Coordinates of C-alpha atoms and ligand atoms in Angstrom, one line a residue:
X107 CA -58.3 -58.7 -67.6
X108 CA -57.3 -62.3 -67.1
X109 CA -59.9 -63.7 -69.5
X110 CA -62.5 -62.8 -72.1
X111 CA -64.0 -66.3 -72.1
X112 CA -63.7 -69.5 -70.1
X113 CA -62.2 -72.7 -71.4
X114 CA -65.5 -74.4 -72.0
X115 CA -67.5 -72.0 -74.1
X116 CA -65.8 -71.3 -77.5
X117 CA -67.3 -72.9 -80.5
X118 CA -67.2 -72.5 -84.3
X119 CA -69.4 -69.4 -83.9
X120 CA -66.4 -67.7 -82.3
X121 CA -64.0 -68.3 -85.2
X122 CA -61.9 -65.2 -86.0
X123 CA -62.5 -63.8 -82.5
X124 CA -59.6 -62.5 -80.6
X125 CA -59.8 -64.0 -77.1
X126 CA -57.9 -64.1 -73.8
X127 CA -58.1 -67.3 -71.8
X128 CA -56.5 -68.3 -68.4
X129 CA -56.2 -71.7 -66.9
X130 CA -54.1 -74.8 -66.1
X131 CA -52.0 -76.7 -68.5
X132 CA -53.7 -80.1 -68.7
X133 CA -51.4 -81.6 -71.4
X134 CA -48.6 -80.6 -73.8
X135 CA -48.0 -82.4 -77.1
X136 CA -44.8 -81.2 -78.6
X137 CA -43.9 -82.1 -82.2
X138 CA -41.0 -79.6 -82.3
X139 CA -42.4 -77.5 -85.1
X140 CA -45.9 -77.6 -83.6
X141 CA -47.1 -77.6 -80.0
X142 CA -50.6 -78.3 -78.8
X143 CA -51.6 -77.4 -75.2
X144 CA -54.9 -78.4 -73.5
X145 CA -55.9 -75.5 -71.3
X146 CA -58.2 -76.4 -68.5
X147 CA -60.4 -74.5 -66.1
X148 CA -63.6 -75.3 -64.2
X149 CA -65.7 -75.0 -67.3
X150 CA -63.8 -77.2 -69.7
X151 CA -60.8 -77.6 -72.0
X152 CA -59.7 -75.5 -74.9
X153 CA -56.9 -76.6 -77.3
X154 CA -54.1 -74.1 -77.9
X155 CA -51.9 -74.3 -80.9
X156 CA -48.4 -72.9 -81.4
X157 CA -46.7 -73.5 -84.7
X158 CA -43.4 -72.6 -86.3
X159 CA -45.0 -70.8 -89.3
X160 CA -47.6 -68.7 -87.4
X161 CA -46.1 -68.3 -83.9
X162 CA -43.1 -66.2 -83.0
X163 CA -39.9 -68.1 -82.1
X164 CA -39.9 -66.5 -78.6
X165 CA -43.4 -67.7 -77.8
X166 CA -42.7 -71.2 -79.3
X167 CA -39.7 -71.4 -77.0
X168 CA -41.8 -70.3 -74.0
X169 CA -44.4 -72.9 -74.9
X170 CA -41.8 -75.6 -75.0
X171 CA -41.1 -75.0 -71.4
X172 CA -44.6 -75.4 -70.1
X173 CA -45.2 -78.1 -67.6
X174 CA -48.3 -79.9 -66.4
X175 CA -50.5 -77.7 -64.2
X176 CA -48.7 -74.4 -64.9
X177 CA -51.1 -71.5 -64.7
X178 CA -51.0 -69.5 -67.9
X179 CA -52.8 -66.7 -69.7
X180 CA -52.9 -66.7 -73.5
X181 CA -54.2 -64.3 -76.1
X182 CA -55.0 -65.5 -79.6
X183 CA -57.3 -66.0 -82.5
X184 CA -60.0 -68.6 -82.5
X185 CA -59.5 -70.8 -85.6
X186 CA -61.1 -74.0 -87.0
X187 CA -59.4 -77.2 -85.9
X188 CA -58.0 -79.5 -88.5
X189 CA -59.0 -82.6 -86.7
X190 CA -62.1 -82.0 -84.7
X191 CA -63.1 -83.6 -81.4
X192 CA -66.8 -84.3 -81.2
X193 CA -66.5 -85.3 -77.6
X194 CA -66.1 -81.8 -76.1
X195 CA -68.0 -78.6 -76.6
X196 CA -64.9 -76.7 -77.8
X197 CA -63.9 -79.6 -80.1
X198 CA -64.4 -77.7 -83.3
X199 CA -61.9 -74.9 -82.6
X200 CA -58.5 -74.1 -81.3
X201 CA -56.6 -70.9 -80.3
X202 CA -53.7 -69.8 -82.4
X203 CA -51.7 -68.2 -79.6
X204 CA -50.1 -64.8 -80.1
X205 CA -49.2 -64.0 -76.5
X206 CA -48.4 -66.3 -73.6
X207 CA -47.9 -65.3 -69.9
X208 CA -46.9 -67.8 -67.3
X209 CA -49.0 -66.7 -64.3
X210 CA -47.5 -69.4 -62.0
X211 CA -45.3 -72.4 -62.4
X212 CA -46.3 -75.7 -60.8
X213 CA -44.5 -78.7 -59.3
X214 CA -45.3 -81.9 -61.0
X215 CA -48.5 -83.1 -59.4
X216 CA -48.1 -86.3 -57.3
X217 CA -50.9 -88.0 -59.3
X218 CA -52.4 -87.4 -62.7
X219 CA -55.2 -84.8 -62.9
X220 CA -57.4 -87.0 -65.1
X221 CA -60.8 -88.5 -64.7
X222 CA -59.2 -91.9 -64.1
X223 CA -56.2 -90.9 -61.9
X224 CA -53.3 -93.0 -60.8
X225 CA -53.5 -91.5 -57.3
X226 CA -54.6 -93.6 -54.3
X227 CA -57.2 -92.3 -51.9
X228 CA -54.8 -91.3 -49.2
X229 CA -52.6 -89.3 -51.6
X230 CA -55.5 -87.7 -53.2
X231 CA -56.8 -86.6 -49.8
X232 CA -53.4 -85.2 -48.9
X233 CA -53.5 -83.1 -52.0
X234 CA -57.3 -82.6 -52.1
X235 CA -57.0 -79.2 -53.8
X236 CA -55.4 -81.1 -56.8
X237 CA -58.0 -83.8 -56.6
X238 CA -60.7 -81.1 -56.8
X239 CA -59.3 -80.1 -60.2
X240 CA -60.4 -83.5 -61.5
X241 CA -63.8 -83.7 -63.2
X242 CA -65.4 -86.4 -61.1
X243 CA -64.6 -84.6 -57.8
X244 CA -65.4 -81.1 -59.1
X245 CA -68.7 -82.3 -60.6
X246 CA -69.8 -83.8 -57.3
X247 CA -69.2 -80.6 -55.5
X248 CA -71.2 -78.7 -58.1
X249 CA -73.9 -81.3 -57.8
X250 CA -74.0 -80.8 -54.0
X251 CA -74.3 -77.1 -54.4
X252 CA -77.2 -77.6 -56.8
X253 CA -79.0 -79.8 -54.3
X254 CA -78.4 -77.3 -51.4
X255 CA -79.7 -74.5 -53.7
X256 CA -82.9 -76.5 -54.5
X257 CA -83.4 -77.1 -50.8
X258 CA -83.2 -73.4 -50.0
X259 CA -85.4 -72.6 -53.0
X260 CA -88.1 -75.0 -52.0
X261 CA -88.2 -74.3 -48.3
X262 CA -88.0 -70.5 -48.7
X263 CA -91.0 -70.7 -51.1
X264 CA -92.8 -72.6 -48.3
X265 CA -92.1 -69.7 -45.9
X266 CA -89.3 -71.4 -43.9
X267 CA -86.8 -69.0 -42.4
X268 CA -83.1 -69.9 -42.4
X269 CA -81.7 -69.1 -39.0
X270 CA -78.2 -69.7 -37.8
X271 CA -77.8 -71.3 -34.4
X272 CA -74.5 -71.2 -32.3
X273 CA -71.7 -73.8 -32.5
X274 CA -70.3 -73.1 -29.1
X275 CA -73.1 -74.6 -26.9
X276 CA -73.6 -77.2 -24.3
X277 CA -74.4 -80.9 -24.8
X278 CA -77.4 -81.8 -27.0
X279 CA -78.2 -85.5 -26.5
X280 CA -78.3 -87.2 -29.9
X281 CA -76.7 -90.3 -28.5
X282 CA -73.1 -89.6 -29.5
X283 CA -70.1 -88.2 -27.6
X284 CA -69.6 -84.5 -27.7
X285 CA -66.6 -82.7 -29.2
X286 CA -65.7 -80.1 -26.5
X287 CA -64.0 -76.8 -26.7
X288 CA -62.2 -75.3 -23.6
X289 CA -63.2 -71.8 -22.7
X290 CA -60.2 -69.5 -22.0
X291 CA -62.4 -66.9 -20.3
X292 CA -64.2 -69.3 -18.1
X293 CA -61.5 -71.4 -16.5
X294 CA -62.2 -75.1 -16.3
X295 CA -65.3 -74.8 -18.4
X296 CA -66.1 -76.2 -21.8
X297 CA -68.4 -75.7 -24.6
X298 CA -69.7 -78.6 -26.5
X299 CA -70.1 -78.5 -30.3
X300 CA -73.7 -79.2 -31.3
X301 CA -74.6 -82.8 -32.2
X302 CA -77.5 -81.0 -33.8
X303 CA -79.3 -77.7 -33.3
X304 CA -82.1 -79.7 -31.6
X305 CA -82.8 -77.5 -28.5
X306 CA -82.2 -74.3 -30.4
X307 CA -84.7 -75.0 -33.1
X308 CA -87.3 -75.9 -30.4
X309 CA -86.5 -72.5 -28.8
X310 CA -87.0 -70.8 -32.1
X311 CA -90.5 -72.3 -32.1
X312 CA -91.1 -70.9 -28.6
X313 CA -89.8 -67.7 -30.2
X314 CA -92.7 -67.8 -32.7
X315 CA -90.7 -68.2 -35.9
X316 CA -93.1 -70.9 -36.9
X317 CA -91.1 -72.5 -39.7
X318 CA -87.3 -72.8 -39.4
X319 CA -84.6 -74.5 -41.5
X320 CA -80.9 -74.4 -41.6
X321 CA -78.2 -76.1 -43.6
X322 CA -75.9 -76.7 -40.8
X323 CA -72.8 -78.5 -39.6
X324 CA -73.3 -81.0 -36.8
X325 CA -70.5 -82.7 -34.8
X326 CA -70.5 -86.2 -33.2
X327 CA -67.5 -87.8 -31.7
X328 CA -68.4 -91.4 -32.7
X329 CA -66.1 -94.3 -33.5
X330 CA -66.2 -93.9 -37.2
X331 CA -68.0 -96.6 -38.9
X332 CA -67.5 -96.8 -42.6
X333 CA -68.7 -93.7 -44.4
X334 CA -69.4 -91.5 -41.4
X335 CA -67.8 -88.2 -40.8
X336 CA -67.3 -86.6 -37.4
X337 CA -68.6 -83.3 -38.8
X338 CA -71.5 -83.6 -41.3
X339 CA -74.2 -81.5 -42.6
X340 CA -77.9 -81.5 -41.9
X341 CA -80.9 -79.8 -43.5
X342 CA -82.4 -79.1 -40.1
X343 CA -86.1 -78.1 -39.9
X344 CA -88.7 -77.3 -37.3
X345 CA -92.4 -76.3 -37.6
X346 CA -94.9 -75.0 -35.0
X347 CA -98.6 -76.0 -34.7
X348 CA -98.1 -79.2 -36.6
X349 CA -98.9 -82.8 -36.1
X350 CA -97.0 -85.7 -37.6
X351 CA -99.0 -85.7 -40.7
X352 CA -98.1 -82.0 -41.4
X353 CA -94.4 -82.8 -41.2
X354 CA -94.6 -85.8 -43.4
X355 CA -96.5 -83.8 -45.9
X356 CA -94.1 -80.9 -45.9
X357 CA -91.0 -83.0 -46.2
X358 CA -92.4 -85.5 -48.7
X359 CA -92.9 -82.3 -50.7
X360 CA -89.2 -81.3 -50.4
X361 CA -88.0 -84.8 -51.3
X362 CA -90.3 -84.9 -54.3
X363 CA -89.1 -81.5 -55.4
X364 CA -85.5 -82.7 -55.2
X365 CA -86.1 -85.9 -57.1
X366 CA -87.9 -83.9 -59.8
X367 CA -85.4 -81.0 -60.1
X368 CA -82.2 -83.0 -59.6
X369 CA -83.0 -86.4 -61.1
X370 CA -86.1 -85.7 -63.2
X371 CA -87.9 -88.5 -61.4
X372 CA -91.6 -88.4 -60.4
X373 CA -92.5 -90.5 -57.5
X374 CA -95.9 -91.6 -56.2
X375 CA -97.0 -90.8 -52.7
X376 CA -94.4 -92.3 -50.4
X377 CA -95.5 -95.6 -48.8
X378 CA -95.5 -95.8 -45.0
X379 CA -94.4 -98.7 -42.9
X380 CA -94.4 -99.0 -39.1
X381 CA -91.1 -99.7 -37.4
X382 CA -92.5 -103.1 -36.3
X383 CA -93.4 -104.1 -39.9
X384 CA -90.0 -102.9 -41.2
X385 CA -88.3 -105.1 -38.7
X386 CA -90.5 -108.1 -39.4
X387 CA -90.4 -107.8 -43.2
X388 CA -86.9 -106.6 -43.7
X389 CA -85.1 -107.0 -40.4
X390 CA -84.1 -103.4 -40.7
X391 CA -85.6 -99.9 -39.9
X392 CA -84.3 -98.6 -43.2
X393 CA -85.5 -101.1 -45.7
X394 CA -84.5 -101.0 -49.3
X395 CA -87.8 -101.5 -51.1
X396 CA -86.5 -101.3 -54.6
X397 CA -86.7 -105.1 -54.6
X398 CA -88.7 -107.8 -52.8
X399 CA -87.1 -110.7 -51.0
X400 CA -89.3 -110.0 -48.0
X401 CA -88.8 -112.1 -44.9
X402 CA -91.1 -115.1 -44.3
X403 CA -91.3 -116.3 -40.7
X404 CA -91.3 -120.1 -40.6
X405 CA -91.8 -120.8 -36.9
X406 CA -95.3 -122.3 -37.5
X407 CA -94.2 -124.4 -40.4
X408 CA -90.7 -125.4 -39.3
X409 CA -90.8 -126.0 -35.6
X410 CA -92.0 -129.1 -33.7
X411 CA -90.3 -131.5 -36.1
X412 CA -87.2 -133.3 -35.2
X413 CA -84.9 -130.5 -36.1
X414 CA -83.7 -129.1 -32.7
X415 CA -81.8 -126.1 -34.1
X416 CA -85.2 -124.7 -35.2
X417 CA -87.1 -125.9 -32.3
X418 CA -84.9 -124.1 -29.9
X419 CA -84.8 -120.8 -31.8
X420 CA -86.9 -117.8 -30.9
X421 CA -87.3 -117.1 -34.6
X422 CA -86.9 -119.1 -37.8
X423 CA -86.9 -116.7 -40.8
X424 CA -86.2 -116.9 -44.5
X425 CA -85.9 -115.1 -47.8
X426 CA -86.4 -116.4 -51.3
X427 CA -83.5 -115.5 -53.6
X428 CA -84.8 -115.1 -57.1
X429 CA -83.1 -117.5 -59.5
X430 CA -80.9 -118.8 -56.6
X431 CA -81.4 -122.4 -57.6
X432 CA -78.7 -121.8 -60.1
X433 CA -76.1 -121.5 -57.4
X434 CA -73.7 -124.4 -57.3
X435 CA -73.2 -126.3 -54.0
X436 CA -69.9 -124.5 -53.7
X437 CA -71.5 -121.1 -54.1
X438 CA -74.1 -122.0 -51.4
X439 CA -71.3 -123.1 -49.1
X440 CA -69.6 -119.8 -49.7
X441 CA -72.8 -117.9 -48.9
X442 CA -73.0 -119.9 -45.7
X443 CA -69.5 -118.9 -44.8
X444 CA -70.5 -115.3 -45.6
X445 CA -73.3 -115.3 -43.0
X446 CA -71.0 -117.0 -40.5
X447 CA -68.4 -114.2 -40.7
X448 CA -68.1 -112.4 -37.4
X449 CA -69.5 -109.2 -39.0
X450 CA -72.8 -111.0 -39.7
X451 CA -72.6 -113.6 -37.0
X452 CA -75.1 -116.3 -38.0
X453 CA -74.4 -119.8 -36.7
X454 CA -75.3 -121.5 -39.9
X455 CA -77.7 -121.4 -42.8
X456 CA -80.3 -123.9 -44.0
X457 CA -81.3 -123.8 -47.7
X458 CA -84.0 -125.1 -49.9
X459 CA -83.6 -125.4 -53.7
X460 CA -86.8 -124.8 -55.5
X461 CA -86.4 -127.0 -58.6
X462 CA -88.0 -126.2 -61.9
X463 CA -90.1 -129.3 -61.8
X464 CA -91.8 -128.1 -58.6
X465 CA -89.9 -130.4 -56.2
X466 CA -87.6 -129.2 -53.4
X467 CA -84.2 -130.2 -52.2
X468 CA -83.0 -128.9 -48.9
X469 CA -80.1 -129.2 -46.6
X470 CA -82.5 -130.5 -43.9
X471 CA -84.3 -133.2 -46.0
X472 CA -83.8 -135.6 -43.1
X473 CA -86.3 -133.6 -41.1
X474 CA -88.7 -132.1 -43.6
X475 CA -90.7 -133.6 -46.4
X476 CA -91.8 -132.0 -49.7
X477 CA -95.1 -130.9 -48.2
X478 CA -93.2 -129.0 -45.4
X479 CA -90.9 -127.4 -47.8
X480 CA -93.8 -126.4 -50.1
X481 CA -95.2 -124.5 -47.1
X482 CA -91.9 -122.7 -46.6
X483 CA -91.9 -121.7 -50.2
X484 CA -95.5 -120.4 -49.8
X485 CA -94.5 -118.3 -46.8
X486 CA -91.4 -116.8 -48.4
X487 CA -93.1 -116.4 -51.8
X488 CA -90.4 -118.6 -53.4
X489 CA -91.0 -119.7 -57.0
X490 CA -89.5 -122.6 -59.0
X491 CA -85.9 -121.6 -59.7
X492 CA -85.4 -119.8 -56.4
X493 CA -83.3 -120.6 -53.4
X494 CA -84.7 -120.2 -49.9
X495 CA -82.2 -119.2 -47.3
X496 CA -83.2 -119.8 -43.7
X497 CA -81.6 -118.4 -40.5
X498 CA -82.7 -119.0 -36.9
X499 CA -81.9 -117.7 -33.5
X500 CA -82.8 -114.8 -31.2
X501 CA -85.2 -112.6 -33.0
X502 CA -83.4 -109.3 -33.2
X503 CA -80.1 -110.9 -34.0
X504 CA -81.4 -113.2 -36.7
X505 CA -83.3 -110.4 -38.3
X506 CA -80.2 -108.3 -38.5
X507 CA -78.3 -111.2 -40.0
X508 CA -80.9 -112.0 -42.6
X509 CA -81.1 -108.3 -43.5
X510 CA -77.4 -108.3 -44.1
X511 CA -77.8 -111.3 -46.3
X512 CA -80.7 -109.8 -48.2
X513 CA -78.7 -106.6 -49.0
X514 CA -75.6 -108.6 -50.0
X515 CA -77.6 -110.8 -52.4
X516 CA -79.5 -107.9 -53.8
X517 CA -76.1 -106.2 -54.5
X518 CA -74.8 -109.3 -56.2
X519 CA -78.0 -109.7 -58.2
X520 CA -77.8 -106.1 -59.4
X521 CA -81.2 -105.3 -57.7
X522 CA -79.9 -102.1 -56.1
X523 CA -80.3 -99.9 -59.2
X524 CA -78.9 -96.4 -58.3
X525 CA -81.1 -94.8 -60.9
X526 CA -84.3 -96.1 -59.3
X527 CA -85.6 -94.1 -56.3
X528 CA -87.8 -95.8 -53.7
X529 CA -88.5 -93.5 -50.7
X530 CA -90.7 -94.5 -47.8
X531 CA -91.6 -93.3 -44.3
X532 CA -90.9 -95.5 -41.4
X533 CA -93.2 -94.5 -38.5
X534 CA -94.2 -95.4 -35.0
X535 CA -90.7 -95.9 -33.7
X536 CA -90.4 -97.1 -30.1
X537 CA -89.9 -94.2 -27.7
X538 CA -87.3 -96.1 -25.7
X539 CA -84.6 -98.5 -26.4
X540 CA -83.0 -100.8 -23.8
X541 CA -79.2 -100.4 -23.6
X542 CA -77.5 -103.6 -22.5
X543 CA -74.3 -101.9 -21.5
X544 CA -75.8 -99.3 -19.1
X545 CA -78.8 -101.5 -18.3
X546 CA -81.1 -98.5 -18.8
X547 CA -83.6 -97.2 -21.3
X548 CA -82.4 -94.6 -23.7
X549 CA -84.4 -92.4 -25.9
X550 CA -84.4 -94.0 -29.3
X551 CA -84.6 -90.7 -31.1
X552 CA -83.9 -88.1 -28.4
X553 CA -85.4 -87.1 -25.1
X554 CA -87.6 -84.4 -26.5
X555 CA -89.6 -86.8 -28.6
X556 CA -93.2 -87.1 -27.7
X557 CA -94.7 -90.4 -26.8
X558 CA -97.9 -91.3 -28.6
X559 CA -100.6 -89.9 -26.2
X560 CA -102.4 -93.3 -26.2
X561 CA -99.3 -95.1 -25.1
X562 CA -98.2 -92.8 -22.2
X563 CA -100.1 -95.1 -19.8
X564 CA -97.6 -97.9 -20.6
X565 CA -94.6 -95.8 -19.6
X566 CA -94.5 -97.4 -16.1
X567 CA -95.8 -100.9 -16.9
X568 CA -94.2 -101.7 -20.2
X569 CA -91.8 -98.9 -21.3
X570 CA -90.5 -100.8 -24.3
X571 CA -94.0 -100.9 -25.8
X572 CA -94.4 -97.1 -25.8
X573 CA -94.4 -95.8 -29.3
X574 CA -93.2 -92.3 -30.2
X575 CA -94.4 -89.8 -32.7
X576 CA -91.2 -90.3 -34.5
X577 CA -90.5 -91.0 -38.2
X578 CA -87.6 -91.6 -40.5
X579 CA -87.5 -90.9 -44.2
X580 CA -85.7 -93.8 -46.0
X581 CA -84.4 -93.7 -49.5
X582 CA -83.0 -96.8 -51.2
X583 CA -82.0 -98.5 -47.9
X584 CA -80.6 -95.4 -46.3
X585 CA -82.0 -93.3 -43.6
X586 CA -81.9 -89.8 -45.1
X587 CA -84.0 -88.0 -42.5
X588 CA -85.4 -88.5 -39.1
X589 CA -87.5 -86.4 -36.7
X590 CA -90.4 -86.3 -34.3
X591 CA -93.2 -84.4 -32.8
X592 CA -91.8 -82.9 -29.6
X593 CA -92.9 -82.7 -26.1
X594 CA -94.0 -79.1 -25.5
X595 CA -95.1 -79.1 -21.9
X596 CA -92.9 -79.2 -18.8
X597 CA -94.8 -82.0 -17.1
X598 CA -94.4 -84.6 -19.9
X599 CA -90.8 -83.5 -20.5
X600 CA -89.8 -84.0 -16.8
X601 CA -91.7 -87.4 -16.9
X602 CA -89.5 -88.3 -19.8
X603 CA -86.3 -87.2 -18.1
X604 CA -87.4 -89.3 -15.1
X605 CA -87.8 -92.4 -17.3
X606 CA -84.4 -91.8 -18.9
X607 CA -82.8 -91.9 -15.4
X608 CA -82.0 -88.2 -15.1
X609 CA -82.2 -86.9 -11.5
X610 CA -84.2 -83.7 -11.2
X611 CA -80.9 -81.8 -10.6
X612 CA -79.3 -83.3 -13.7
X613 CA -82.3 -82.5 -15.9
X614 CA -82.4 -79.0 -14.5
X615 CA -78.7 -78.4 -15.0
X616 CA -78.6 -79.8 -18.6
X617 CA -82.0 -78.7 -19.9
X618 CA -83.3 -76.2 -17.4
X619 CA -83.3 -73.5 -20.2
X620 CA -85.6 -75.6 -22.3
X621 CA -87.9 -76.5 -19.4
X622 CA -88.1 -72.8 -18.4
X623 CA -88.9 -71.9 -22.0
X624 CA -91.8 -74.4 -22.0
X625 CA -93.3 -72.3 -19.1
X626 CA -93.6 -69.3 -21.3
X627 CA -96.1 -70.6 -23.9
X628 CA -94.5 -73.2 -26.1
X629 CA -96.5 -74.1 -29.1
X630 CA -97.0 -77.7 -30.2
X631 CA -94.1 -78.3 -32.6
X632 CA -92.1 -80.9 -34.4
X633 CA -89.5 -81.3 -37.0
X634 CA -87.0 -83.3 -38.9
X635 CA -83.4 -83.3 -40.0
X636 CA -82.0 -84.7 -43.3
X637 CA -78.4 -85.8 -43.6
X638 CA -77.4 -83.7 -46.6
X639 CA -74.2 -85.6 -47.3
X640 CA -75.9 -88.9 -47.7
X641 CA -78.9 -87.4 -49.5
X642 CA -76.6 -85.8 -52.1
X643 CA -74.7 -89.0 -52.5
X644 CA -77.9 -91.0 -53.2
X645 CA -79.3 -88.5 -55.5
X646 CA -76.0 -88.6 -57.3
X647 CA -76.4 -92.4 -57.6
X648 CA -73.7 -93.3 -55.1
X649 CA -73.5 -94.4 -51.5
X650 CA -70.1 -93.0 -50.3
X651 CA -70.6 -89.6 -48.8
X652 CA -66.9 -88.7 -48.7
X653 CA -66.8 -88.0 -52.4
X654 CA -69.4 -85.3 -52.0
X655 CA -67.5 -83.5 -49.3
X656 CA -64.9 -81.0 -50.3
X657 CA -62.5 -81.7 -47.5
X658 CA -63.5 -85.0 -45.8
X659 CA -61.8 -86.7 -42.9
X660 CA -60.4 -90.2 -43.1
X661 CA -61.6 -93.2 -41.1
X662 CA -59.6 -92.1 -38.0
X663 CA -61.2 -88.7 -38.1
X664 CA -58.1 -87.1 -39.5
X665 CA -57.7 -84.4 -42.1
X666 CA -54.5 -85.6 -43.7
X667 CA -54.2 -82.4 -45.8
X668 CA -54.0 -79.9 -43.0
X669 CA -52.8 -82.6 -40.5
X670 CA -55.5 -82.2 -37.9
X671 CA -56.0 -83.0 -35.1
X672 CA -52.6 -81.9 -33.8
X673 CA -51.0 -81.1 -30.5
X674 CA -51.2 -77.5 -29.3
X675 CA -48.5 -75.2 -27.8
X676 CA -47.6 -75.4 -24.2
X677 CA -48.5 -71.7 -24.0
X678 CA -52.0 -72.4 -25.4
X679 CA -52.5 -75.1 -22.9
X680 CA -51.5 -72.8 -20.1
X681 CA -53.8 -70.1 -21.3
X682 CA -56.6 -72.6 -21.2
X683 CA -55.6 -73.9 -17.9
X684 CA -55.3 -77.4 -19.2
X685 CA -52.7 -80.0 -18.3
X686 CA -52.0 -83.1 -20.4
X687 CA -51.6 -86.3 -18.5
Ligands
LIG984 N1 -82.1 -83.5 -34.1 C1 -82.5 -84.7 -34.7 C2 -81.3 -85.4 -35.3 O1 -80.3 -84.9 -35.5 C3 -83.5 -84.5 -35.8 C4 -84.8 -84.0 -35.3 O2 -85.4 -84.6 -34.4 O3 -85.4 -83.1 -36.0 O4 -81.5 -86.6 -35.6

């Protein structure tokens, strides 16, 4: 028996017990006549004591040779500590060791296994198994497991059935590139790894399972923007005989359950916002509504004066920064430089100071008088002491720019409180999205998403106006879930493929299996998928998902610990009938 107790559970109620513990050597303090060792395992730290008077010479000698991270087993007696440590649960006791076995020696770790380590990110990823011994990493993995457990708990109670779907499949269009796997047995043919189980979950609905979920890996070969992983985990869900309202209801329930169980937070009914409103008010389809700073459109009150920049702009739009009148001229110039960085891309920024005495001072005083500026303040909701920041240009671009500024300022002003949770549904997404590069419409969500029946008639005349029965769940400025009501009849589905530019043959080849299934009695159905990595990070009060993944990849999609991807043997290539250029 390696242990009778773990390293986190012994207290003064165990005094005089004979115990056996196993774990890692966290720290050795050697005073010569007395040695203390902190023994660590997943559950905590227990102090061991060896001393000249009470410990045999042989064991003392052995203890002297212990190094950091050695794996040891000890037997001994639980005694009261002379100097207690109120900060840890085992702080009242220590173990007077009578037997010591070194189970495994350890090389000196390349960074300290402490909450605050001296190891940089790259080094910690290379030795991730050592990193995982550190409390902050370990606790995040335990936290993740708890969230996943609560998801299963809740959905199982609601009669959802967890079904596994295959990983070796063919392309599912979620808008990214596929990872492909060559098939040895079928020369020249490839599987694609699922970008999501989308088509399979729809087939499960045709199969009559009614309510499906799966905590599942998805694979997307995208250029890795910050904080994305090429493989990530979804809570994937689908329901039959549902309308949008049923789905929103079911998954608002799940989210509410998680917020309660994990964060002990009760939230009101989730607000809803249309995609158009989100874009207009926040310049973003995943607005952070923990704070205000809503956009105010100034076209009516700022155009047709002498200021040509505004006159020529499609949209003049502004936010009021609370307390921003405190900014010095230099700080405002810096803010202007910030919006002009290529990552944001604004051409410039106009500002208005809202003075405490009710007057205004702007960078465009030459063109606008106090009355004009007062109207701007009214439209943006600016109060005395605020600063109005105005951008102008092409609507979509300028909204994105102002949204970036809004988020940056909120961050600086400490308005993005990670302990506060503000979920909302964004609904009525457009069905199609124009792609400049290919000069074609793409499905904004995916090609199986159902148009709103009342908008179908616009498909030919004004495709960009067609709204979808599609929705996103947004939490604290992050999209944590998205889904749609699906098309469930062959005619609408093939109409959709036509509009997306698939020829009949292409559609048949790629999605014939789904279209066929629709001919055998497909129920109306719909679903949603949550990004588990991000959800866990946000519930954990953070925004980087990497910390919550046991073995994440770096920004080049590389696992630096196992060193993947890597070349394969010539013989393997041959077997697969592949030739490298
Ligand atoms: N398959 C979709 C996605 O991965 C989610 C859904 O429509 O249910 O975004």
